[in-house]
Amino acid sequence: MSDKSTSHTPGETRPANKRGAARLSAVQALYQMDVGGATLTDVLAEFEAFRLGGELDGEQYREADATWFRDLVKGVVAEQRLLDPLIHKALVADWPLKRIDTTLRAILRSAAFELLRRKDVPARVVITEYIDVAKAFYEGDETRLVNGVLDRIAREHRAGEFGGSAPTT
C-alpha cells in the first residue's frame, strides 16, 4: 500500500495506521501463500525484509507493526481448519468458501482470526479495518460481503459487544 495523502473524504479509504498496514500486508502474504505456494517461513522473511515499511519495485510501503503482521499470518495458518468452516457458515448458502476469490478468502481468514483470538481489539474495529483492507483491492460488492460475513461471525462469537448474548446452536 502506497503512502498517500492524509486527507480523508467520505467513501475514500482512510490512511492505514501501523496495525492497519500490518493487516493489509498479512492479507497479501496469505494470498501469496495460497496462490504461489510460498511457505510460512519464506513469506514472513520476505515481508519483514522488504515490504513492511520498505520500498519494492519503486513503491514505498507504509510502516507496519511487524509483530502484529507476524501474529496474524502465523495465527491464520495455525487455525485455518477452525477458521474456514466458521467463514463458510457465515457465507450465503450458494457461495461456499471455495468459490470465494483468493484475496477475499485471505481477508476473511485474517479478520476471522482477529475476531476469535484478539479480544483486546473491539469487534467493530476489526470489521471496519478489514472493510478498509477490502477497499484497497475492490470497488464493488466485495466490501459489503466482507462486512456481512464479519458481522455474522462477530455477533456469534462476541455477542456481548453487540448488546446480546451468544446465540444457542
Tab-separated table of C-alpha atoms in Angstrom:
chain	number	residue	atom	x	y	z
A	1	MET	CA	0.000	0.000	0.000
A	2	SER	CA	1.475	3.295	-1.003
A	3	ASP	CA	1.822	6.177	1.389
A	4	LYS	CA	-0.921	8.591	0.299
A	5	SER	CA	-2.196	11.936	1.439
A	6	THR	CA	-3.658	12.011	4.923
A	7	SER	CA	-6.783	13.939	3.879
A	8	HIS	CA	-9.962	11.903	4.088
A	9	THR	CA	-13.181	12.316	2.195
A	10	PRO	CA	-16.311	10.179	2.534
A	11	GLY	CA	-16.094	6.948	0.545
A	12	GLU	CA	-12.304	7.072	0.469
A	13	THR	CA	-10.157	4.542	2.283
A	14	ARG	CA	-8.518	6.056	5.367
A	15	PRO	CA	-4.723	6.011	5.564
A	16	ALA	CA	-3.580	2.938	7.429
A	17	ASN	CA	-2.018	3.056	10.855
A	18	LYS	CA	0.748	0.559	11.674
A	19	ARG	CA	-1.712	-2.203	12.574
A	20	GLY	CA	-3.817	-1.398	9.512
A	21	ALA	CA	-0.720	-1.677	7.336
A	22	ALA	CA	0.104	-4.967	9.075
A	23	ARG	CA	-3.403	-6.255	8.289
A	24	LEU	CA	-3.036	-5.335	4.624
A	25	SER	CA	0.386	-6.987	4.472
A	26	ALA	CA	-0.959	-10.100	6.220
A	27	VAL	CA	-3.682	-10.420	3.577
A	28	GLN	CA	-1.067	-10.046	0.837
A	29	ALA	CA	1.156	-12.661	2.487
A	30	LEU	CA	-1.731	-15.109	2.900
A	31	TYR	CA	-2.647	-14.570	-0.747
A	32	GLN	CA	0.950	-15.228	-1.782
A	33	MET	CA	0.994	-18.432	0.230
A	34	ASP	CA	-2.328	-19.586	-1.237
A	35	VAL	CA	-1.576	-18.774	-4.883
A	36	GLY	CA	2.191	-19.152	-5.080
A	37	GLY	CA	2.685	-21.929	-2.575
A	38	ALA	CA	5.180	-19.901	-0.534
A	39	THR	CA	5.995	-21.337	2.871
A	40	LEU	CA	5.182	-19.540	6.094
A	41	THR	CA	8.877	-19.058	6.877
A	42	ASP	CA	9.659	-17.673	3.414
A	43	VAL	CA	6.730	-15.288	3.268
A	44	LEU	CA	7.399	-13.909	6.759
A	45	ALA	CA	11.069	-13.362	5.898
A	46	GLU	CA	10.259	-11.666	2.581
A	47	PHE	CA	7.664	-9.309	4.008
A	48	GLU	CA	9.716	-8.403	7.054
A	49	ALA	CA	12.848	-7.781	4.981
A	50	PHE	CA	11.341	-5.943	2.018
A	51	ARG	CA	7.708	-4.937	2.375
A	52	LEU	CA	6.914	-3.738	5.889
A	53	GLY	CA	7.842	-0.088	5.565
A	54	GLY	CA	10.292	-0.749	2.763
A	55	GLU	CA	10.448	0.055	-0.900
A	56	LEU	CA	9.768	-2.611	-3.506
A	57	ASP	CA	9.750	-2.058	-7.274
A	58	GLY	CA	9.796	1.706	-6.756
A	59	GLU	CA	6.745	1.608	-4.475
A	60	GLN	CA	7.089	2.818	-0.884
A	61	TYR	CA	5.132	0.664	1.570
A	62	ARG	CA	3.721	2.051	4.793
A	63	GLU	CA	5.466	1.182	8.001
A	64	ALA	CA	3.661	-1.747	9.589
A	65	ASP	CA	3.614	-3.326	13.017
A	66	ALA	CA	5.820	-6.358	12.284
A	67	THR	CA	4.719	-8.231	15.404
A	68	TRP	CA	1.034	-7.768	14.543
A	69	PHE	CA	1.720	-8.890	10.951
A	70	ARG	CA	3.585	-11.995	12.113
A	71	ASP	CA	0.898	-12.903	14.667
A	72	LEU	CA	-1.874	-12.602	12.057
A	73	VAL	CA	-0.151	-14.692	9.401
A	74	LYS	CA	1.023	-17.372	11.838
A	75	GLY	CA	-2.374	-17.426	13.544
A	76	VAL	CA	-4.314	-17.865	10.314
A	77	VAL	CA	-2.010	-20.670	9.182
A	78	ALA	CA	-2.227	-22.415	12.563
A	79	GLU	CA	-6.006	-22.095	12.833
A	80	GLN	CA	-7.173	-22.334	9.230
A	81	ARG	CA	-9.019	-25.614	9.896
A	82	LEU	CA	-11.095	-23.783	12.502
A	83	LEU	CA	-11.474	-20.543	10.539
A	84	ASP	CA	-12.618	-21.940	7.188
A	85	PRO	CA	-15.762	-23.718	8.489
A	86	LEU	CA	-16.608	-20.629	10.537
A	87	ILE	CA	-16.373	-18.406	7.444
A	88	HIS	CA	-18.203	-20.965	5.298
A	89	LYS	CA	-21.085	-20.990	7.803
A	90	ALA	CA	-21.297	-17.167	7.677
A	91	LEU	CA	-21.467	-17.076	3.874
A	92	VAL	CA	-24.746	-17.361	1.999
A	93	ALA	CA	-25.612	-20.950	1.106
A	94	ASP	CA	-24.856	-20.715	-2.612
A	95	TRP	CA	-21.390	-19.180	-2.086
A	96	PRO	CA	-19.176	-21.720	-0.314
A	97	LEU	CA	-15.728	-20.584	0.778
A	98	LYS	CA	-14.030	-22.474	-2.064
A	99	ARG	CA	-15.873	-20.250	-4.590
A	100	ILE	CA	-14.672	-17.044	-2.942
A	101	ASP	CA	-11.862	-15.133	-4.652
A	102	THR	CA	-8.415	-15.866	-3.182
A	103	THR	CA	-7.921	-12.291	-1.952
A	104	LEU	CA	-11.349	-12.246	-0.293
A	105	ARG	CA	-10.570	-15.571	1.373
A	106	ALA	CA	-7.353	-14.091	2.775
A	107	ILE	CA	-9.234	-11.032	4.073
A	108	LEU	CA	-11.939	-13.151	5.710
A	109	ARG	CA	-9.451	-15.585	7.261
A	110	SER	CA	-7.313	-12.828	8.765
A	111	ALA	CA	-10.340	-10.952	10.080
A	112	ALA	CA	-11.961	-14.097	11.475
A	113	PHE	CA	-8.723	-14.917	13.275
A	114	GLU	CA	-8.702	-11.460	14.859
A	115	LEU	CA	-12.342	-11.731	15.866
A	116	LEU	CA	-11.736	-15.094	17.540
A	117	ARG	CA	-8.303	-14.616	19.079
A	118	ARG	CA	-7.721	-10.884	19.563
A	119	LYS	CA	-10.422	-9.975	22.050
A	120	ASP	CA	-8.316	-6.933	23.015
A	121	VAL	CA	-9.445	-5.304	19.748
A	122	PRO	CA	-13.144	-4.386	19.659
A	123	ALA	CA	-15.104	-6.389	17.084
A	124	ARG	CA	-16.407	-3.247	15.376
A	125	VAL	CA	-12.817	-2.037	14.933
A	126	VAL	CA	-11.803	-5.358	13.380
A	127	ILE	CA	-14.757	-5.212	10.974
A	128	THR	CA	-14.053	-1.602	9.982
A	129	GLU	CA	-10.341	-2.269	9.488
A	130	TYR	CA	-10.989	-5.235	7.197
A	131	ILE	CA	-13.614	-3.339	5.205
A	132	ASP	CA	-10.836	-0.802	4.587
A	133	VAL	CA	-8.493	-3.623	3.552
A	134	ALA	CA	-11.160	-4.881	1.136
A	135	LYS	CA	-11.465	-1.362	-0.317
A	136	ALA	CA	-7.742	-1.479	-1.133
A	137	PHE	CA	-8.483	-4.363	-3.526
A	138	TYR	CA	-12.134	-3.962	-4.579
A	139	GLU	CA	-14.614	-1.272	-5.549
A	140	GLY	CA	-17.793	-3.341	-5.724
A	141	ASP	CA	-19.947	-5.635	-3.639
A	142	GLU	CA	-16.967	-7.378	-2.056
A	143	THR	CA	-16.779	-4.824	0.756
A	144	ARG	CA	-20.421	-5.494	1.616
A	145	LEU	CA	-19.712	-9.227	1.611
A	146	VAL	CA	-16.784	-8.695	4.000
A	147	ASN	CA	-18.995	-6.569	6.254
A	148	GLY	CA	-21.828	-9.119	6.287
A	149	VAL	CA	-19.659	-12.170	6.925
A	150	LEU	CA	-17.611	-10.492	9.645
A	151	ASP	CA	-20.721	-9.077	11.304
A	152	ARG	CA	-22.248	-12.588	11.469
A	153	ILE	CA	-19.054	-14.069	12.910
A	154	ALA	CA	-18.685	-11.241	15.432
A	155	ARG	CA	-22.303	-11.446	16.585
A	156	GLU	CA	-21.949	-15.182	17.107
A	157	HIS	CA	-18.574	-15.178	18.839
A	158	ARG	CA	-18.512	-11.758	20.511
A	159	ALA	CA	-22.194	-11.180	21.130
A	160	GLY	CA	-21.523	-9.261	24.345
A	161	GLU	CA	-20.066	-6.404	22.295
A	162	PHE	CA	-23.340	-6.083	20.415
A	163	GLY	CA	-25.637	-5.943	23.417
A	164	GLY	CA	-26.797	-9.519	23.235
A	165	SER	CA	-25.862	-12.981	24.287
A	166	ALA	CA	-24.334	-15.601	22.034
A	167	PRO	CA	-26.920	-17.496	20.009
A	168	THR	CA	-27.550	-21.072	21.007
A	169	THR	CA	-26.792	-23.758	18.482
